[in-house]
Short mmCIF file of C-alpha atoms in Angstrom, two decimals:
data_model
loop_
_atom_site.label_atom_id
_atom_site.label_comp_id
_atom_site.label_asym_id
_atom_site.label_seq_id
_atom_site.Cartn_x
_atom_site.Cartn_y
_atom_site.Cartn_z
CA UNK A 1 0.00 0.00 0.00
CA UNK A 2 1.24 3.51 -0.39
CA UNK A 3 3.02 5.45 2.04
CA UNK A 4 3.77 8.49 3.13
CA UNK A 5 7.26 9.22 4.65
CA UNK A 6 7.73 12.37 7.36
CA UNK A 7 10.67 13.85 9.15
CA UNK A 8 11.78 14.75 11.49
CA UNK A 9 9.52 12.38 13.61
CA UNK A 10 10.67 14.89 16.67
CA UNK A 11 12.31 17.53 17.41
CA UNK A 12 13.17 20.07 20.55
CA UNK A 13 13.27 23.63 19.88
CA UNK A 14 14.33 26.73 21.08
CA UNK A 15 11.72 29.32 20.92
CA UNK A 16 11.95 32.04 18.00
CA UNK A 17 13.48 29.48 15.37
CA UNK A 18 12.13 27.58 12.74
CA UNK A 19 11.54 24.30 12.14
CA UNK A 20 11.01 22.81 8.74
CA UNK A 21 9.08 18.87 7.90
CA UNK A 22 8.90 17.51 5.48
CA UNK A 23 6.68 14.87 3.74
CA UNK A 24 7.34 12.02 0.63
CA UNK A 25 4.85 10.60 -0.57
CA UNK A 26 5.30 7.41 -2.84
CA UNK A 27 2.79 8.14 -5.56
CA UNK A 28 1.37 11.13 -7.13
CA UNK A 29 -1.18 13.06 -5.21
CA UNK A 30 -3.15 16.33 -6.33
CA UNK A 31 -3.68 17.54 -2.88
CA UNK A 32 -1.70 16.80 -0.19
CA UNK A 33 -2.80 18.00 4.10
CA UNK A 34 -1.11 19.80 7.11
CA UNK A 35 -2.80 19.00 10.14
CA UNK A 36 -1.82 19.56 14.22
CA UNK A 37 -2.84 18.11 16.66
CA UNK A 38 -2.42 19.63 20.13
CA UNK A 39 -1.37 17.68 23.11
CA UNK A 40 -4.94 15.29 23.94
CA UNK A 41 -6.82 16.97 21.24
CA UNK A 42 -7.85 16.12 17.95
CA UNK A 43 -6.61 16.73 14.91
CA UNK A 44 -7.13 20.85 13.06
CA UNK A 45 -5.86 21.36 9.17
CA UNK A 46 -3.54 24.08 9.28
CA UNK A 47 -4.17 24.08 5.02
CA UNK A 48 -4.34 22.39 1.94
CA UNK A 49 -1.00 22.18 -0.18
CA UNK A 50 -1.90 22.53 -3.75
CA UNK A 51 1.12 21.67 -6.90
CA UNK A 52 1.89 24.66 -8.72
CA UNK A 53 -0.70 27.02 -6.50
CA UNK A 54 -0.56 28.90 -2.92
CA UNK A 55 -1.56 26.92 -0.41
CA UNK A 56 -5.16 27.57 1.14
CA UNK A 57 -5.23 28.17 5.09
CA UNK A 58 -7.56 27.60 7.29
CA UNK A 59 -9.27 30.13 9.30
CA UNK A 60 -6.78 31.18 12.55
CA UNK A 61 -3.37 29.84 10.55
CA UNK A 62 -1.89 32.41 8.45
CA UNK A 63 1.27 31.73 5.77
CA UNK A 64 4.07 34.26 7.38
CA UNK A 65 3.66 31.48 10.21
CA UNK A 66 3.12 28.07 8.30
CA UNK A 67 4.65 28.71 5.32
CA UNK A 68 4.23 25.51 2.62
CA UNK A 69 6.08 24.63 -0.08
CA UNK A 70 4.65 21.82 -2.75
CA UNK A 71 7.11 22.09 -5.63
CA UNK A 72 6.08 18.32 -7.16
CA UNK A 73 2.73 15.55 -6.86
CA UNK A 74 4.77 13.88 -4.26
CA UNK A 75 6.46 16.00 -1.94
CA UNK A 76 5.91 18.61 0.61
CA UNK A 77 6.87 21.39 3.17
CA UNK A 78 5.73 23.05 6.07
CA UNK A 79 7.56 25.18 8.28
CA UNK A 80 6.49 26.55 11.32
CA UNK A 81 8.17 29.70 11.67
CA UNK A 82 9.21 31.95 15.11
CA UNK A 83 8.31 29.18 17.31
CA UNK A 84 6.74 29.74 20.60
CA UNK A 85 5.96 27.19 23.73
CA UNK A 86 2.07 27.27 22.17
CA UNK A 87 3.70 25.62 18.80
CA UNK A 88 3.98 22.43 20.68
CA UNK A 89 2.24 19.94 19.07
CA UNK A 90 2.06 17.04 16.71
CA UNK A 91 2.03 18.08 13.02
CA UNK A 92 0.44 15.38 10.69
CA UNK A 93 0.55 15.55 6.63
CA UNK A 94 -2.13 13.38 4.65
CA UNK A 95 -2.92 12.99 1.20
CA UNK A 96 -5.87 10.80 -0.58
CA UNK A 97 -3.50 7.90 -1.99
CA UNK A 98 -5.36 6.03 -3.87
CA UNK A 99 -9.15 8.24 -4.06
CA UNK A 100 -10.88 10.10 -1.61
CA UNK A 101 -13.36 7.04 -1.28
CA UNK A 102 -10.71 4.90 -0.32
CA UNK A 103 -9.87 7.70 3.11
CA UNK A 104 -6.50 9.25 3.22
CA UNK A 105 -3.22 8.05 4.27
CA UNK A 106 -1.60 9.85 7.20
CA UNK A 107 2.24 10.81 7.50
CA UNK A 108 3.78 9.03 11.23
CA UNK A 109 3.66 12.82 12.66
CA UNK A 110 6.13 14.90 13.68
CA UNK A 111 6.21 15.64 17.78
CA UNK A 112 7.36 19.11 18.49
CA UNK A 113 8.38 20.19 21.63
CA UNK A 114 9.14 24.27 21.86
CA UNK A 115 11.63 25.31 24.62
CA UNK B 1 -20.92 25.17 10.56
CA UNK B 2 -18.86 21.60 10.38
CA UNK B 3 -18.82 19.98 14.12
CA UNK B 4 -18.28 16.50 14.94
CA UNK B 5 -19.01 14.51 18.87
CA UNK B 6 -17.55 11.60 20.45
CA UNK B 7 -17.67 10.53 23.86
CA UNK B 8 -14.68 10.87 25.47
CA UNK B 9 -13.41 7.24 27.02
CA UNK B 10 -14.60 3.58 26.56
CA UNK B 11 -13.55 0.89 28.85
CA UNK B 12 -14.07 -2.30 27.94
CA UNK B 13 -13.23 -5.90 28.84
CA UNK B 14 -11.00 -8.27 26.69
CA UNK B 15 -13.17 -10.37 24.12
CA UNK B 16 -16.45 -7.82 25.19
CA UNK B 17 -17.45 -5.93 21.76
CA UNK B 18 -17.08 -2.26 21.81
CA UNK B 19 -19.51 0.36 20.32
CA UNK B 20 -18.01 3.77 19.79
CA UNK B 21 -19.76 6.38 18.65
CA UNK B 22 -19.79 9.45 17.05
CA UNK B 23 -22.19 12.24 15.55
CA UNK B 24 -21.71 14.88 12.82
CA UNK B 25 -23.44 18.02 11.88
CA UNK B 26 -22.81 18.06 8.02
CA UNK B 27 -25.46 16.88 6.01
CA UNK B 28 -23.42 16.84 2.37
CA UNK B 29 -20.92 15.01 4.14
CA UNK B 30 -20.19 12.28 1.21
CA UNK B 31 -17.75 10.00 3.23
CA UNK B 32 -17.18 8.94 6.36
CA UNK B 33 -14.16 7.52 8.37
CA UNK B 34 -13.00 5.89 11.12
CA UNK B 35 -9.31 6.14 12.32
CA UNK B 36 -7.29 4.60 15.06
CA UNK B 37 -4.27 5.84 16.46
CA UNK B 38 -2.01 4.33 18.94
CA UNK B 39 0.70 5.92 21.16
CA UNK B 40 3.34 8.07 19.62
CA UNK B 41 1.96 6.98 16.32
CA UNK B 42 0.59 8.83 13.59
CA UNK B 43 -3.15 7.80 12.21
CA UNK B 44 -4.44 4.35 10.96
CA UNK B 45 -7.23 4.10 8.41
CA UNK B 46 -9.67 1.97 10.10
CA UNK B 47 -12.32 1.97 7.81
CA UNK B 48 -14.67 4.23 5.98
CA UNK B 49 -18.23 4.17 4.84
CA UNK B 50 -20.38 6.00 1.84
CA UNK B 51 -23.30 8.42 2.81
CA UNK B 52 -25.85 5.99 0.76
CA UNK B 53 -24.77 2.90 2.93
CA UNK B 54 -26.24 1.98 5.98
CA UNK B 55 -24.05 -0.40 7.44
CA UNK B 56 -20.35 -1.84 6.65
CA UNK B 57 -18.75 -4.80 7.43
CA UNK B 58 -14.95 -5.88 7.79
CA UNK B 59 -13.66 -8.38 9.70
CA UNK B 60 -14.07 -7.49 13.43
CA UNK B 61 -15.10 -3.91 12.42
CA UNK B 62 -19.08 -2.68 11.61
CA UNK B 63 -19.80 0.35 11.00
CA UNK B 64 -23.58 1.96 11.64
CA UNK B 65 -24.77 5.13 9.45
CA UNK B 66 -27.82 6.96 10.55
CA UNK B 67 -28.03 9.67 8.00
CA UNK B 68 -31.08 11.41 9.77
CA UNK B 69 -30.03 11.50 12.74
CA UNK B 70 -26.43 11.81 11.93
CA UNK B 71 -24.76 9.23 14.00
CA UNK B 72 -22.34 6.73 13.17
CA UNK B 73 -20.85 4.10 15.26
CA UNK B 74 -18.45 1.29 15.17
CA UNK B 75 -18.38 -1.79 16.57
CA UNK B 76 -15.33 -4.00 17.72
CA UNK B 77 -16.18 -7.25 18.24
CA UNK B 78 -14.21 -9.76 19.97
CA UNK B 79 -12.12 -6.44 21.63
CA UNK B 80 -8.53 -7.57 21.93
CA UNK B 81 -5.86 -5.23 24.15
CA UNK B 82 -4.09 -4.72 21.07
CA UNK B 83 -7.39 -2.31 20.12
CA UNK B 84 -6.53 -0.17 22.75
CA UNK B 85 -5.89 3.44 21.34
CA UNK B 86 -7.65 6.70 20.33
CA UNK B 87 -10.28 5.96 18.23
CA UNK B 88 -11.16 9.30 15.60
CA UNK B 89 -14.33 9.21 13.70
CA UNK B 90 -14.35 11.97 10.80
CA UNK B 91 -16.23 13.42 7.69
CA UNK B 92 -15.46 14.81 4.74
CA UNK B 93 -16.75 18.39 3.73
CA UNK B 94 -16.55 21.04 1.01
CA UNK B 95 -16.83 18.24 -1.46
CA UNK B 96 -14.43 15.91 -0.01
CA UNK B 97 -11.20 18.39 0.01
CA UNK B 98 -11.44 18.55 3.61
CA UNK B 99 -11.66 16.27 7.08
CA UNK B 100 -13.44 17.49 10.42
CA UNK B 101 -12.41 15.46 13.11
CA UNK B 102 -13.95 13.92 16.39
CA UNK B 103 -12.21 14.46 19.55
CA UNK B 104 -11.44 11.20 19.95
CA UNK B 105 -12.32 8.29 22.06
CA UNK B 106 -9.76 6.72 24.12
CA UNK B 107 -10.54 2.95 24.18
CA UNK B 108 -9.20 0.91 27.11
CA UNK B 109 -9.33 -3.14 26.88
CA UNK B 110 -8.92 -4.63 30.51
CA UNK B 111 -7.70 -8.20 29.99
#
């Protein structure tokens, strides 16, 4: 079945940097999902990278602080930029493999800890 | 506006069936999904059902749609402690693009 590769899996921080994951995914997708999940909460899309477009945001995330890069079908970035305690969270990409009837495939997270 | 419910926490015992459930507040939701996710891990594709289905079977897994009253549940039967986790129920919206997520229920398997 497909898969979609994501590092770092964790990372400590110090507060004010930037931190940059990354996601691979082994097919072509069109659209491919940021999502973070806050410690014992669900999960929230942070926005939808599109190939060859902007990304869209959802409402209360903003692109100066989660910019995304999606420069091929397979592959994307999202950084999340002057890091603060609050940024501490799990950050999940996902992308509809095979269709959107089939559900989508989730990335292994990425656990960020801000110091 | 897109909102989805789950109780909280299920505790159940080992080779008991478990019945989570969930409800959802968007009516052109097309799809809908059940995910499980373990500690430290990232999210598991349980299962998923249509909006025209009523009921979906797999294995140890059913899944129950009520479209009016918009609930769905699953069932575990023959609960094992290797089905402990969080258990996320979601739906798709604006024609699929997106997921809305359930809080979560925690599912805990006494043996």
């Amino acid at each position: 079945s497909a898969v979609i590769s994501q590092k770092p899996s964790r990372d400590i921080c110090q507060r004010g940097t930037s931190l940059t994951i990354q996601c691979q995914v082994d097919s072509q997708v069109t659209m491919m999902f940021w999502y973070r999940q806050q410690p014992g909460q669900s999960l929230t899309l942070i926005a939808t990278a599109n190939q060859g477009s902007e990304a869209t945001y959802e409402s209360g995330f903003v692109i100066d602080k989660f910019p995304i890069s999606r420069p091929n079908l397979t592959f994307s970035t999202l950084t999340v930029s002057n890091m603060s305690p609050e940024d501490s969270s799990i950050y999940l990409c996902s992308a509809a493999v095979h269709s959107r009837s089939r559900g989508y495939t989730f990335g292994s997270g990425t656990r960020l800890t801000v110091v | 506006g897109e909102d989805v419910e789950q109780s909280l926490f299920l505790s159940v015992r080992e080779g008991d069936s478990s019945v989570i459930n969930c409800t959802y507040t968007d009516s052109s939701s097309t799809y809908l999904y059940w995910y499980k996710q373990e500690p430290g891990a990232g999210l598991q594709l349980l299962t998923y059902i249509f909006s025209n289905m009523d009921m979906k079977q797999d294995q140890r897994l059913t899944v129950l749609l009520n479209k009016k009253d918009k609930h769905l549940s699953l069932r575990i039967a023959d609960t094992q402690t290797g089905d402990s986790a969080i258990y996320f129920c979601a739906e798709s919206v604006k024609d699929g693009n997106k997921l809305v997520f359930g809080a979560g229920t925690i599912l805990r398997v006494k043996s």
